[in-house]
Structure formats: C-alpha cells, structure tokens
Coordinates of C-alpha atoms in Angstrom, one line a residue:
Chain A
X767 CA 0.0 0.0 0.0
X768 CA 1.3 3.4 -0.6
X769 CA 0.3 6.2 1.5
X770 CA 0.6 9.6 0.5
X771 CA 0.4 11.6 4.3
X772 CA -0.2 15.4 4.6
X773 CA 2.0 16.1 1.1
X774 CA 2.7 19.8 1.0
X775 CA 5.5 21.5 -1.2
X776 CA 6.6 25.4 -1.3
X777 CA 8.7 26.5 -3.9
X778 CA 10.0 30.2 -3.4
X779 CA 9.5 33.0 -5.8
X780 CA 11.8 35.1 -7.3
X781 CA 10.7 38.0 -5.4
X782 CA 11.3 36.6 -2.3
X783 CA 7.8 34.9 -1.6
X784 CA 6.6 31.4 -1.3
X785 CA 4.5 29.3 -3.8
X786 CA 2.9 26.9 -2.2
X787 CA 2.4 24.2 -5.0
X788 CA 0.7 21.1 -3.3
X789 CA -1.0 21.2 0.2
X790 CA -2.0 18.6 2.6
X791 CA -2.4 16.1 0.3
X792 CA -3.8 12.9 1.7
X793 CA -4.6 9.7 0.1
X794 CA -3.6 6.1 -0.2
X795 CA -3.6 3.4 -3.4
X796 CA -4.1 -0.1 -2.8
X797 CA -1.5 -3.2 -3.8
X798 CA -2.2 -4.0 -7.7
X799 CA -4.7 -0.7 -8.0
X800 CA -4.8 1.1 -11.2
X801 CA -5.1 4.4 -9.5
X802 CA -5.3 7.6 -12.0
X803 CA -4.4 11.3 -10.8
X804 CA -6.3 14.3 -13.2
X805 CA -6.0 18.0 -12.4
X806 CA -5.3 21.1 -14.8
X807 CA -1.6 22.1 -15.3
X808 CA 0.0 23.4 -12.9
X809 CA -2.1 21.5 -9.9
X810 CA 1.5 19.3 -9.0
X811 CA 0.5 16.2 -10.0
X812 CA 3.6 15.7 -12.1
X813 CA 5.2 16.9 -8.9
X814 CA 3.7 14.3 -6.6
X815 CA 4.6 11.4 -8.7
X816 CA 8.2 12.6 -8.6
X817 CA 7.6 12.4 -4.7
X818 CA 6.4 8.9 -5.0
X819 CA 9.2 7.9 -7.1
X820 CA 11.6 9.6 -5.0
X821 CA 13.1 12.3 -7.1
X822 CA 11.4 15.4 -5.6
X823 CA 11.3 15.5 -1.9
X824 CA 8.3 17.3 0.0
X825 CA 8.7 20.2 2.3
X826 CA 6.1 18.6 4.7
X827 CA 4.5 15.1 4.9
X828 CA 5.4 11.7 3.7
X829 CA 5.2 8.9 1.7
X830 CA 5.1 5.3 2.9
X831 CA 5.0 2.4 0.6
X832 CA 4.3 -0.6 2.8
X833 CA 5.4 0.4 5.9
X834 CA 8.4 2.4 5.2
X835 CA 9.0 6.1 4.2
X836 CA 10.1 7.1 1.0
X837 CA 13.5 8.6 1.0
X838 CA 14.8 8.1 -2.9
X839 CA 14.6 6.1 -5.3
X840 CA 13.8 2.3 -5.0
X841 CA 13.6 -0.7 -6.1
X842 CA 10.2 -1.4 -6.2
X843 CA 9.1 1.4 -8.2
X844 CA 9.7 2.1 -12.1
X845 CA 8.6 5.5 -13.6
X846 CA 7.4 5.8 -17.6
X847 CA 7.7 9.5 -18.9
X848 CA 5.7 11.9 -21.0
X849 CA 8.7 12.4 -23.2
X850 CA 9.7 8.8 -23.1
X851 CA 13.5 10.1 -22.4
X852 CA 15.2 7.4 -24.0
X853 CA 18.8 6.9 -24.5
X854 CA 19.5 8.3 -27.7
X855 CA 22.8 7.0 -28.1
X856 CA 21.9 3.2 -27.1
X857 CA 19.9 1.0 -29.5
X858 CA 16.3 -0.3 -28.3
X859 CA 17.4 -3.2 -26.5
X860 CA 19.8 -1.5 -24.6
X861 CA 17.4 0.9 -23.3
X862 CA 15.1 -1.8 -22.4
X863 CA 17.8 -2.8 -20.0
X864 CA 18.6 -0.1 -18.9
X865 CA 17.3 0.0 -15.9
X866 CA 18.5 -3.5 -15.2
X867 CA 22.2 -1.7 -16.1
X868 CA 21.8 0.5 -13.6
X869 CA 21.0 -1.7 -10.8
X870 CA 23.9 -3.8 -12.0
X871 CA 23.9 -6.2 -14.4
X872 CA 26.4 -6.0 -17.4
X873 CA 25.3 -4.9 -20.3
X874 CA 25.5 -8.2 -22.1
X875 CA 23.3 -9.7 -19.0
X876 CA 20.7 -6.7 -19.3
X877 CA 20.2 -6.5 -23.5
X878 CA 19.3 -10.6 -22.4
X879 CA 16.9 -10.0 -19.9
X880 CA 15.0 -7.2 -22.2
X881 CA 14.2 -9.7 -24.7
X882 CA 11.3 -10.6 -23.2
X883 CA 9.8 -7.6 -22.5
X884 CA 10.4 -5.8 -26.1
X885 CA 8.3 -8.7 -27.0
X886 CA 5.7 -8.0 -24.4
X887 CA 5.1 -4.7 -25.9
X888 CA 5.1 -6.3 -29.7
X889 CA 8.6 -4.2 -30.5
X890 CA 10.2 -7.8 -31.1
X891 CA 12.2 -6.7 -34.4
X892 CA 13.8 -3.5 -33.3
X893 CA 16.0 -4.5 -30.5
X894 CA 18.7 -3.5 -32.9
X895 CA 17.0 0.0 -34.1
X896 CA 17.7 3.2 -32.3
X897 CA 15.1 5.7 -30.6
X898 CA 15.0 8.2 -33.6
X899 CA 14.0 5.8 -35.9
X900 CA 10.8 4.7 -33.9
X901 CA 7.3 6.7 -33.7
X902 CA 6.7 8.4 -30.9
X903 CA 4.0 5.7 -29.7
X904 CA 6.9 2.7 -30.5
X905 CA 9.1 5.1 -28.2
X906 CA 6.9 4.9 -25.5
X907 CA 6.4 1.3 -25.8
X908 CA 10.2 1.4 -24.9
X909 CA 9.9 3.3 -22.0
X910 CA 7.1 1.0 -20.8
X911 CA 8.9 -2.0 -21.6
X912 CA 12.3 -0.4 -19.8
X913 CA 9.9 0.1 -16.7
X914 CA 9.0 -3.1 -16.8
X915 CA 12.1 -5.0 -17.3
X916 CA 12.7 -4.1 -13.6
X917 CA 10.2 -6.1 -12.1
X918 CA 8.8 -3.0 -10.3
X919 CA 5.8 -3.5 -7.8
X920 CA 5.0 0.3 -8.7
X921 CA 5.0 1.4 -12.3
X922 CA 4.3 5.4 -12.1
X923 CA 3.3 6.8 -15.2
X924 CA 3.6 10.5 -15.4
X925 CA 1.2 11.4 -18.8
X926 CA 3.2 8.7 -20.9
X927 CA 0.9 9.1 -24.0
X928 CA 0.2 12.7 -23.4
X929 CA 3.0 13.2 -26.3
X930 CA 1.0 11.2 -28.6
X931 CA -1.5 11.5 -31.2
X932 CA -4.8 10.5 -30.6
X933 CA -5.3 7.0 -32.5
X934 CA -1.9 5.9 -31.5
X935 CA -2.8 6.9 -27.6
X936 CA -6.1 5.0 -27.8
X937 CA -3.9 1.7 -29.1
X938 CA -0.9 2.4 -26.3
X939 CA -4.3 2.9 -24.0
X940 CA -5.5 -0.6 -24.7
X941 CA -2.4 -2.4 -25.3
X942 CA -1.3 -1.0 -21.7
X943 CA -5.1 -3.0 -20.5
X944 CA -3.4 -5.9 -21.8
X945 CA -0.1 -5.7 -20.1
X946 CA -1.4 -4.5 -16.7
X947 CA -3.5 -7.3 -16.8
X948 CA -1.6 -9.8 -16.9
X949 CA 1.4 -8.0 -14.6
X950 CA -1.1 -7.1 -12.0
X951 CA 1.4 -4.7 -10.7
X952 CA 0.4 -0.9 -8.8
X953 CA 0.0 1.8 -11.0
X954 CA 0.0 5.5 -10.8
X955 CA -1.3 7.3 -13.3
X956 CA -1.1 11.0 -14.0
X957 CA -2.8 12.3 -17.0
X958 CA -5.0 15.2 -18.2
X959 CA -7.1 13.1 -20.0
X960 CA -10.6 12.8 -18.7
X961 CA -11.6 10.1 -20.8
X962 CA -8.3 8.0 -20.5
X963 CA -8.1 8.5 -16.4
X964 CA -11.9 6.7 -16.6
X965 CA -10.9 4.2 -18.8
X966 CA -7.8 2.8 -17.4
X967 CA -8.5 3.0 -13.8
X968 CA -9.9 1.5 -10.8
X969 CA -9.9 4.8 -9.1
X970 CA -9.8 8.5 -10.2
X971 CA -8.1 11.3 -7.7
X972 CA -9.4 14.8 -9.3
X973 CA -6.7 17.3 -8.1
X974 CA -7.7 21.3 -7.3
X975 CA -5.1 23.7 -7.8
X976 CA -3.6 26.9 -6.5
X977 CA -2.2 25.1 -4.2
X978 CA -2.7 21.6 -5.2
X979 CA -4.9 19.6 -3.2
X980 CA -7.1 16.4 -3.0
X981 CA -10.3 17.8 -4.6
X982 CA -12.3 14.0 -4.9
X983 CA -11.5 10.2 -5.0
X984 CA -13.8 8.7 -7.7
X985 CA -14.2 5.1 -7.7
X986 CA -14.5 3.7 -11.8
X987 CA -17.3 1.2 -11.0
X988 CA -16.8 -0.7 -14.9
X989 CA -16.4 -4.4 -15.1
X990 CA -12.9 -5.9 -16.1
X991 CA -11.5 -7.1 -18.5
X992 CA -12.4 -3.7 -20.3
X993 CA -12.8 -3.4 -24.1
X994 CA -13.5 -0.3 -26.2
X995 CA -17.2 -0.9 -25.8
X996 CA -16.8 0.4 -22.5
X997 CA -16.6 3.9 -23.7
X998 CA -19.9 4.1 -24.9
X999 CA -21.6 2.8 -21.6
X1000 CA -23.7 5.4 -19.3
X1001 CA -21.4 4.5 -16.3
X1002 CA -18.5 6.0 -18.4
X1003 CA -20.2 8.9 -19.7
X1004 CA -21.5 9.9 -16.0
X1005 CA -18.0 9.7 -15.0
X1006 CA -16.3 11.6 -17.5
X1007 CA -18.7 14.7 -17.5
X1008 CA -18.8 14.4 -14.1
X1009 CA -15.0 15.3 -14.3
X1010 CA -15.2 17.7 -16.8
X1011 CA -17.9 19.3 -14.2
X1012 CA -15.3 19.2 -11.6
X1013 CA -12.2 20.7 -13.7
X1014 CA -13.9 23.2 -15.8
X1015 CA -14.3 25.9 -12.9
X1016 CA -10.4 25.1 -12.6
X1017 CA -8.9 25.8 -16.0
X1018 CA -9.2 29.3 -18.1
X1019 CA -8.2 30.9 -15.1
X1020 CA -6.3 33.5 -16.7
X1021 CA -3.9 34.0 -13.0
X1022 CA -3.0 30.6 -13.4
X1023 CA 0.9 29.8 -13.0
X1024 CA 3.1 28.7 -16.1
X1025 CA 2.1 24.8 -16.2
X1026 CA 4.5 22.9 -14.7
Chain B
X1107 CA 0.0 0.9 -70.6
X1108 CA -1.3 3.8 -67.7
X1109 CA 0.8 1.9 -65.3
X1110 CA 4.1 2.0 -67.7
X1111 CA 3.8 5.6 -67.6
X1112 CA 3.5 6.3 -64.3
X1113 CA 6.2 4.0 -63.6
X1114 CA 8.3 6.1 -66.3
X1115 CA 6.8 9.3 -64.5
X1116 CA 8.1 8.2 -61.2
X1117 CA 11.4 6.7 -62.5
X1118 CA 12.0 10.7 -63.7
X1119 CA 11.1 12.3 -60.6
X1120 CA 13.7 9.8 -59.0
X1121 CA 16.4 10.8 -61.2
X1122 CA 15.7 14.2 -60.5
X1123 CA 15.3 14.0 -57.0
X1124 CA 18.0 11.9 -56.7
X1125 CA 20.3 15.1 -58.7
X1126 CA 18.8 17.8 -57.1
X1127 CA 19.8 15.8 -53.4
X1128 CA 23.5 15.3 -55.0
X1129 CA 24.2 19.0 -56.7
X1130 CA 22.7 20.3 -53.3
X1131 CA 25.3 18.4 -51.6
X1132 CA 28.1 19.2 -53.6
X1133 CA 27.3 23.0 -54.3
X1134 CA 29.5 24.2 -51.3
X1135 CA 32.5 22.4 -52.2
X1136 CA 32.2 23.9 -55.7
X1137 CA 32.3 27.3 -53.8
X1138 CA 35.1 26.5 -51.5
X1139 CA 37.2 25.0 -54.0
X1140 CA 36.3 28.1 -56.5
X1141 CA 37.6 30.7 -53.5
X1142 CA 40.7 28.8 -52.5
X1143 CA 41.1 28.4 -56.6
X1144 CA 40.9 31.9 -56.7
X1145 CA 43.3 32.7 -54.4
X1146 CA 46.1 30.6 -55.5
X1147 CA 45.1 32.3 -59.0
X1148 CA 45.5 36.1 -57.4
X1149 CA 49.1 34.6 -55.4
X1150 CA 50.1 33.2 -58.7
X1151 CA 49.7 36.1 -60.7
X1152 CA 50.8 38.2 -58.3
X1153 CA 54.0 36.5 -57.6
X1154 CA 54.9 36.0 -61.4
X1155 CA 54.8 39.7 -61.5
X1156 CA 57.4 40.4 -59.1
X1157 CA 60.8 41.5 -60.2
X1158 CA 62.3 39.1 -57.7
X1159 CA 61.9 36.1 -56.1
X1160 CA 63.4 36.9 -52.7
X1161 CA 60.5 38.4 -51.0
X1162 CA 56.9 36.7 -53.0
X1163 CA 56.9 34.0 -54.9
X1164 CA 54.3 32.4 -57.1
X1165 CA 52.3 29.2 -55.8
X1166 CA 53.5 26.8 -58.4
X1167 CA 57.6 27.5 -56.9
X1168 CA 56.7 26.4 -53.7
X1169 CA 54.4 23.6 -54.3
X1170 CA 57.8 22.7 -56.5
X1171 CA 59.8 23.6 -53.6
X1172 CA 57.7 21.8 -50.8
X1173 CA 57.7 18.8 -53.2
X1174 CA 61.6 18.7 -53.4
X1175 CA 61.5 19.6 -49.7
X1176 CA 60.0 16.4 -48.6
X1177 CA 62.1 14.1 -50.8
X1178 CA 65.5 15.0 -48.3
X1179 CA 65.8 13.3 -45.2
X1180 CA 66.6 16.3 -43.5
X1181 CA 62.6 17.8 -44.1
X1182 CA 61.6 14.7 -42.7
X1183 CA 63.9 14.7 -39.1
X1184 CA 63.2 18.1 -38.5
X1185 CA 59.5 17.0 -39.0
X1186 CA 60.2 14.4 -36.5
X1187 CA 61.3 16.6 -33.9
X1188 CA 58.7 19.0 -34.4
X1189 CA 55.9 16.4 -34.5
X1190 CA 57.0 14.1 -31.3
X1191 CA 57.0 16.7 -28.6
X1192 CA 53.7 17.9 -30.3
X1193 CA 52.3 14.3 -30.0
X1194 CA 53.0 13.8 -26.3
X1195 CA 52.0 17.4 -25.5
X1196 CA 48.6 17.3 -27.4
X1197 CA 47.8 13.9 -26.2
X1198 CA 48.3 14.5 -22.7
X1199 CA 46.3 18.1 -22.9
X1200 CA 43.4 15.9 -24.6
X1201 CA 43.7 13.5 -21.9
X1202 CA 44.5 16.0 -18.8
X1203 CA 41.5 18.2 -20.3
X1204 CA 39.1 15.5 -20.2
X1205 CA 40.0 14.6 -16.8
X1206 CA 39.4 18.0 -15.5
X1207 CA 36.4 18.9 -17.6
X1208 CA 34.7 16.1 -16.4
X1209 CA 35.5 16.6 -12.7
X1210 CA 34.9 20.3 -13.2
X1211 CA 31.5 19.8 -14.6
X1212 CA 30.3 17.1 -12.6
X1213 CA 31.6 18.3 -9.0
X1214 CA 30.6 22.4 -8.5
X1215 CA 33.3 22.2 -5.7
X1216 CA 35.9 21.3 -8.1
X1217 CA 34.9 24.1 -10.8
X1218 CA 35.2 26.7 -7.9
X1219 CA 38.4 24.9 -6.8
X1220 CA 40.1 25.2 -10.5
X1221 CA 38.0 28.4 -11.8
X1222 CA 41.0 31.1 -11.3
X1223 CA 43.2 28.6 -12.6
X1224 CA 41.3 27.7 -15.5
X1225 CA 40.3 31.6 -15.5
X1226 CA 43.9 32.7 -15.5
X1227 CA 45.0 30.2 -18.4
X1228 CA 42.0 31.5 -20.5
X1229 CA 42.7 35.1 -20.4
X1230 CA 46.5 35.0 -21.2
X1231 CA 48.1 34.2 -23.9
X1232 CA 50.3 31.4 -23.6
X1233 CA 53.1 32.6 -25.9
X1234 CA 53.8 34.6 -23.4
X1235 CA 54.3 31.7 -20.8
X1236 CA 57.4 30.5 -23.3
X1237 CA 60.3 32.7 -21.6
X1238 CA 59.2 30.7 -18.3
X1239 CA 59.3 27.3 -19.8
X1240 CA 62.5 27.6 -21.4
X1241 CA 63.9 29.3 -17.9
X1242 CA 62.2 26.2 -16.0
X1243 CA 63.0 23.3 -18.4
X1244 CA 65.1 24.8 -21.2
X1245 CA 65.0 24.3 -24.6
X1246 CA 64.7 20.5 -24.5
X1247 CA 61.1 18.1 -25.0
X1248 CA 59.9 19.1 -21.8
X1249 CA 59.4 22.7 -22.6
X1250 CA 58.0 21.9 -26.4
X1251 CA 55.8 19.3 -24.9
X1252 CA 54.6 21.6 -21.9
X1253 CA 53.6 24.7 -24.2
X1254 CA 51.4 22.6 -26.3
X1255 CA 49.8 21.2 -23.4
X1256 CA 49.0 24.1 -21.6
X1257 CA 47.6 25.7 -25.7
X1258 CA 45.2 22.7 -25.9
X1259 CA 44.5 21.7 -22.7
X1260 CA 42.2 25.0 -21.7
X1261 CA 39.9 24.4 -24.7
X1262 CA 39.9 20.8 -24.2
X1263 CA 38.6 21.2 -20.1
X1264 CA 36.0 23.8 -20.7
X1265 CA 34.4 22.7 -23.5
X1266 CA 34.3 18.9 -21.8
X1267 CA 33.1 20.8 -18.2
X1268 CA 30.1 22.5 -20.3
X1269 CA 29.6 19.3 -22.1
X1270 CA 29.1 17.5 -18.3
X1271 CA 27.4 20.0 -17.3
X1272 CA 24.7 20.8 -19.9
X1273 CA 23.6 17.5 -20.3
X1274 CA 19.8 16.7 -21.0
X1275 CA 18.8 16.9 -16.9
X1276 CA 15.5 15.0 -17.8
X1277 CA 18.1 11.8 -19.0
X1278 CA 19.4 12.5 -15.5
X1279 CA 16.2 12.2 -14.1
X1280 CA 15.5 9.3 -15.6
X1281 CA 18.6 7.1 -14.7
X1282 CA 17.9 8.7 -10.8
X1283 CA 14.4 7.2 -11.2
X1284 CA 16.5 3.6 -11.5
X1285 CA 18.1 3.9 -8.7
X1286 CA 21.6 3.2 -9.6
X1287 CA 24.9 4.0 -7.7
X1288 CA 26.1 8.0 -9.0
X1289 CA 28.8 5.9 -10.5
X1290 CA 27.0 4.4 -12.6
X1291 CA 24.8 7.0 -13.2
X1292 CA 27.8 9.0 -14.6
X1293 CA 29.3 6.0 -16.9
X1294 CA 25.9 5.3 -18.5
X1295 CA 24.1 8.5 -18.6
X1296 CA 26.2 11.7 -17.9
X1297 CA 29.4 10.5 -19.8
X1298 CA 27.9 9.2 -23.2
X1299 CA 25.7 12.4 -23.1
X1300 CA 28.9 15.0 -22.3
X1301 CA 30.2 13.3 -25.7
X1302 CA 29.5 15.6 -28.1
X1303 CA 30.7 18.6 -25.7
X1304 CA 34.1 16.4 -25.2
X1305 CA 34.7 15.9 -29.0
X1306 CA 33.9 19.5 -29.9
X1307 CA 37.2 20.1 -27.1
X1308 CA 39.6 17.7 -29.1
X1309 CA 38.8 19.4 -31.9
X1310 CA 39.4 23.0 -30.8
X1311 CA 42.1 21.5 -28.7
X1312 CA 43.6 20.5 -31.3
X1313 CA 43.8 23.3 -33.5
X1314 CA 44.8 25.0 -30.5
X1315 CA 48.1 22.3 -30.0
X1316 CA 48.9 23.4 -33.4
X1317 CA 49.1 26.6 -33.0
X1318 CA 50.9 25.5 -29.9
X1319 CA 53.7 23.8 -32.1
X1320 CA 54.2 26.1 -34.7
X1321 CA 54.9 29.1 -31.6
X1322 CA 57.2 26.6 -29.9
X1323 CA 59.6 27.0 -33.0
X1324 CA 59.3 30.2 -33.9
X1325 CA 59.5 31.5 -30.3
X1326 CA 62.1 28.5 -28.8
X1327 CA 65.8 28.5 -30.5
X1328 CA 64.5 26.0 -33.4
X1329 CA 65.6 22.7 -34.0
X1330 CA 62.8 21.4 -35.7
X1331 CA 60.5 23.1 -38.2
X1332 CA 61.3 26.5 -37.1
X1333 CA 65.3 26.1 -37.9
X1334 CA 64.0 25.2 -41.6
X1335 CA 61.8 28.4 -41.7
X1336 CA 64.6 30.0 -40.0
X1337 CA 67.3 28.8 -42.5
X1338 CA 65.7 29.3 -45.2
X1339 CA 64.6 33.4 -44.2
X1340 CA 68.4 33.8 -43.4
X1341 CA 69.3 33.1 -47.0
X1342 CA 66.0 34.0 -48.8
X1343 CA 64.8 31.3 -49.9
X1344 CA 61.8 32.3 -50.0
X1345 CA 60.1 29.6 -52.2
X1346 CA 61.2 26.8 -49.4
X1347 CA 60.5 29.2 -46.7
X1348 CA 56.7 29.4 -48.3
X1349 CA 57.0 25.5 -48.8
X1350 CA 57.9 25.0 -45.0
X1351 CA 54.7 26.9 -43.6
X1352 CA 52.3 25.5 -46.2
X1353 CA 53.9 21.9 -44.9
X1354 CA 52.6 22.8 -41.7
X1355 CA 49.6 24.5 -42.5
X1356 CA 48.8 21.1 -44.3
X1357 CA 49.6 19.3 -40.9
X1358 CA 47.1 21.7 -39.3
X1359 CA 44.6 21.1 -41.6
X1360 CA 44.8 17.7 -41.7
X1361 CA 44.8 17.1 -38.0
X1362 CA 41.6 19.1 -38.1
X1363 CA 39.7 17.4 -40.6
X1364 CA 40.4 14.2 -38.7
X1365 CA 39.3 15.5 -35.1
X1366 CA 36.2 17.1 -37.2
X1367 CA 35.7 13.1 -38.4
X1368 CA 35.4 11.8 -35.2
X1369 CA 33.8 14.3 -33.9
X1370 CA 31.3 13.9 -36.1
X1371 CA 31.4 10.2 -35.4
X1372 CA 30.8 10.0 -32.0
X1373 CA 28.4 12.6 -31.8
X1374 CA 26.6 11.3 -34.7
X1375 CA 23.1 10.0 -32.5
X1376 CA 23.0 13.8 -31.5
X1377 CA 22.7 15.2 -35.1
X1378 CA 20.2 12.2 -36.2
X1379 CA 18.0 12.9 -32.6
X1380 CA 18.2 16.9 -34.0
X1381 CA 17.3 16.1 -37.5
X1382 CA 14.5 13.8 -36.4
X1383 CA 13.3 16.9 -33.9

C-alpha cells in the first residue's frame, strides 16, 4: 500500500515569496490498483509522482510504501515519462535494459533480460533500431517496456501518452489494459485526460489547484476485462462529465501559473 | 499501358530528385574549392609579376619547392622533432583536459576549486608563458611538450566541463528514477551524453596544439620546423621558406579534418536525434 500523508510542497519566488504548490495532500492506493491522478496544469501532479518515485522530496508530509517512508529512489518502483527520455545514443534493446544496467547487471546480461519484455510490448524486431528511428507511440512502448524490465511493484506513469496522437494513444491505452492485466502490478497514473483517467482506472483522484490539493477520489465502477465498448456505456459517460464538471471551474483561469 | 507511364513518371522524378539531393550536396565544395582556386590564382599572378623572387613567390615555386622539400631526409627529421613533442603534448592536454572537464563539470566544488586557474590560463596568452618554460625546463622536450599542453588543454577542459554540465537533466532524471549507484549514473548517462561537448574540445584543442607547435619553433631556439623556416629566411629562400609553412599549415589542416571526423562520429546520435526533432 502506498500512503501519501499530509504532502505539502513550497517552492519560493523570485521575489522573495513562497509558492505553495501542493498542500495537505492525503490519500492512499491499494496493492495492484490502477489508480489515475487528473487536475489542470499546474495542480502538482507531475510533482507528486516525482515524490512517489523519490526524485522530488516534500517540504512537509510523507510517503510510505508498505510500511516504510520514501527517502529516494527504489527498487520497487519504475517510472514511464511523458517524453519517453530514451537513450538516444543506445539501441532499443539496450534501453530496455537499462534500468537492469543500472542496478547492476552488465550490459550483455541486461540487453538478455530485455528480450522478453520488447516482445511483451510487440517491438520484437527493433531491439537492434535506435530511438529516432521509432514513432513516438513505439518510443513509448520502450519506455514502458524499460519500466518493466525491472520487475517494479510500482509502475508510475507521469502522462506517458500525453505526447502522442490520438489514435496511437487510444492503441498504447489498450495495449497497456493488456499488459497491466496480466502484470497485476500498482500503477500510478497521471494524466489530463478525462476520458483515458476513466478508462484505465480502478480509481480517479481529481486534483484542485492553486495550491494543489485532493479535490475527490472517484471510484470507476466498470467491469474488467475492459474493451473499447466500455466507452460508450452510461457509467462512463456519468463519469467523465462528471470530471469535466469538476475541472472546468479550474482551467481558463487567466492568474493561473506557467504549467508545470 | 497507364501503369508504364506512371512507372516512367516516377522513375524521372527519381532521377531528378535523386540530382537535385547530389548538386545540393556538392554546391559548397564547388564554392570552397572556386575561393581557395581563386586565391592561388590572385598569389600566382601576383608572384609572377614580381621583379624578384626573394621576397613573393608564385604558388607553383613552392608547391615545387615543398615537393623537393619532402624528398630530403633532413625535411623529414626536422619533421620528427617538431611532430614528437607535439604528440605527447597534445595527447596529454586531450587526456589532462578531459580529466578535468569532467570533474569540473560534474563536481561544483571542483569548478570553484580550479575556476581562477582555468580563469587565469584562458585570459593569457600562452606565448607569453614561453620565456618561463624555457627558464624552467630549457629548450629541451619538456618545454615543447609543456607549451602545447597548456595551448590545448584549456579548450579541451571547458568545452568537456560544459559538455558535463549541460547534459539533458530530464536523462538525469530518468537514470535517478533507476536507482543506480552515482557511479554508474555517470558511466551510462552523464558520460555518453557530455560526448559531443568532449569531442567538440579535441577538436578546438587540437587546432589550439597546433598553434601550440608552430609558436614553440618560432619563439624557442629551433631545432625542428622552425630552424628550416629560420634557415631558409636567413638566406631567402623564399620559395622553401613558403613550402615549410604550407607543410605545416597542411599538418594543421589535416589534423583538423580528422578530429572534425570523429567528432562527427561520435556525436553522430546527437545530429540524427536533431534532425529527427
């Protein structure tokens, strides 16, 4: 279980003030949960799953993942990004492994290891390609399957196919159904996207802004396995513009901060 | 027979393509060999019409003269002992620079550490540094080899320590998410991605070493190059003395070209990544 406890996070200003860009945020995602955050820009979220992963520390609160605080970095957590950041000097398999690199193996051991997982998300015949000369959706696909390949408890996903076009972010959308699945692993999921946050997850955290907070958990009450036809049910709809309801007083505020 | 001429249709549009890609490609080295072309033309001109040949001489005499130049052994000694001190000295300022540049940009502690150093190297001119070195370590290797070292070496460090430290932080990020030692961090992200900002420092290092060993000649009693450049002013002969410079401008250039190839080389997912973006 991952706890987020009384989260709060001040930047200061360049004139000598304080920003205050999350505040007492409080919530907690289950083990194997598909667990969605939404908010405009600028409400932290991107921020909070940096907490989570350990790369951005809060100025008050915690985070506990089973027990124990976060204090870096672990193990047990894998992060996919919105720009996929890929190695662009390493070919695909390599990249796979990375993250299997960098907790030790040689590189030989790691590019072996990846196999599988290229596979997993149907990239089998470009292990030997290099980042530029995929699509930005088979880039992704090589961030996912580099999150993967670490045999992460946690995968955090920080608006991985907010980069993407829209058919190819419906296919990643489904494709990444598949995988979760059958991994059955804890996810994180920040996004913008209404429809995609409803879609993927078990539960929906809404986020208010200036400063960020905990505006609504939303449970997503539709039967799994899910298939496109889910998109069309009532349920769906009721959820989606009952988000929009909730985010629409937030955006268009013309005072609104530089998103993040 | 609608298919045959579209096929035809595209084959055309092919060829053209194909010659409008390869002129575009070739157009600037029909303009830089047209101006250097036209220089030689102006020099050659220019030096027939002189009433003498002690003080210009035209192009073809010292291509002549640099081409019976290199046929005596003693062109090629004094090349020798112009070219080993250069070797160590620009070798170990690629290798010292590196070093540094990477500890200067990885380590903030270390860039303050070394900054009036490094800022005192950059400002002065390093001629000027020559009366010491021959005072120090006379006019033996050691002095040769420590002025070109301390010509390339400043290029080589900064441009590695802004390589370091300009790297993409979201890669950073990234291999921080994976929880690897820093060590690690730096051999498989920070070091492959400072690349590009290394190479770009052997090359201007390089040139720099050049200029390096040409000073050492001229500046230091000669021995190698410079006593042939020296000789040959003493007695006017101008069309060797020409031949002796455009030998080493022809070292220069080719040591340049080659640091621009691997340059270009190892940097080359950086180009692709930009072309692609």
């Amino acid at each position: 279980m991952i706890e987020i406890r009384e989260i709060g996070r001040q930047f200061n200003t360049r004139d000598g003030g304080t920003f205050e860009a999350l505040k007492d945020v409080s919530f907690s995602v289950k083990d194997k949960e598909f667990f969605s955050i939404i908010g405009p820009s600028g409400c932290g979220k991107t921020t909070l799953l940096k907490m989570v992963a350990g790369l951005v520390r809060p100025t008050s609160g915690q985070i506990v993942i089973d027990g124990s605080p976060v204090s870096g970095p672990g193990n047990d957590r894998a992060m996919v990004f919105q720009h996929f950041v890929l190695l662009p000097w390493a070919d695909i398999l390599t990249n796979v492994g990375f993250g299997l690199e960098m907790r030790g193996l040689s590189r030989r051991e790691s590019r072996e290891a990846a196999r599988p997982f290229l596979d997993r998300v149907g990239l089998t015949g470009f292990a030997e390609h290099y980042p530029h000369e995929l699509s930005g959706g088979m880039q992704q696909r090589v961030g996912l399957a580099r999150a993967l390949a670490v045999s992460p408890d946690i995968l955090l996903m920080d608006e991985p196919f907010g980069a993407l076009d829209a058919q190819t972010r419906q296919l990643m959308q489904e494709d990444l159904m598949r995988i979760w699945d059958v991994e059955q692993k804890t996810v994180i999921f920040v996004t913008h996207s209404m429809d995609e946050a409803a879609y993927l997850s078990d539960r929906v955290l809404v986020m208010d802004t200036h400063p960020g907070k905990v505006r609504e958990v939303l449970d997503v009450p539709l039967p799994r396995p899910r298939d496109e036809a889910v998109r069309t049910t009532p349920v769906f709809n009721e959820l989606t513009s009952h988000m929009w309801h909730e985010l629409r007083g937030m955006i268009g505020d013309p005072t609104a901060p530089a998103p993040e | 027979m609608v298919t045959d001429q579209a096929a035809g249709a595209t084959d055309v549009e092919l060829t053209l393509a194909a010659r409008g890609g390869s002129s575009s490609r070739w157009t600037p080295w029909l303009f830089r060999i047209g101006s250097v072309g036209l220089v030689l033309l102006i020099w050659e001109l220019y030096g027939r019409a002189q009433d003498t040949t002690l003080f210009f001489v035209p192009f073809t005499s010292v291509v002549t003269a640099l081409w019976e130049l290199v046929q005596t052994t003693e062109f090629w000694d004094a090349f020798r002992q112009t070219f080993i001190p250069f070797i160590w000295g620009w070798l170990l300022s690629l290798v010292v620079g590196i070093f540094l540049g990477l500890l200067i940009g990885r380590f903030p502690a270390f860039d303050a550490l070394t900054k009036p150093y490094v800022t005192f190297l950059n400002a002065l001119p390093i001629s000027t540094l020559v009366p010491i070195a021959v005072i120090l370590f006379g006019i033996g290797y050691p002095s040769r080899i420590l002025i070109v070292f301390l010509f390339g070496v400043i290029e080589v460090t900064l441009n590695t320590a802004a390589g370091v430290r300009y790297v993409n932080r979201d890669l950073v990020e990234m291999g921080e998410s994976f929880n690897g030692t820093q060590w690690r961090l730096f051999r498989k992200v920070i070091l492959p991605a400072s690349v590009p900002g290394i190479m770009a420092g052997v090359r201007i290092g390089t040139g720099r070493a050049v200029v390096g060993m040409v000073v050492v000649e001229i500046l230091l009693v000669a021995v190698g190059m410079g006593r042939l450049i020296l000789r040959y002013r003493g007695r006017f002969q101008s069309a060797e003395l020409y031949a002796v410079v455009l030998a080493l401008i022809l070292f220069g250039i080719l040591l340049q070209v080659l640091a621009r190839r691997i340059e270009l080389r190892a940097s080359r997912w950086k180009s692709e990544m930009e072309q692609v973006a």
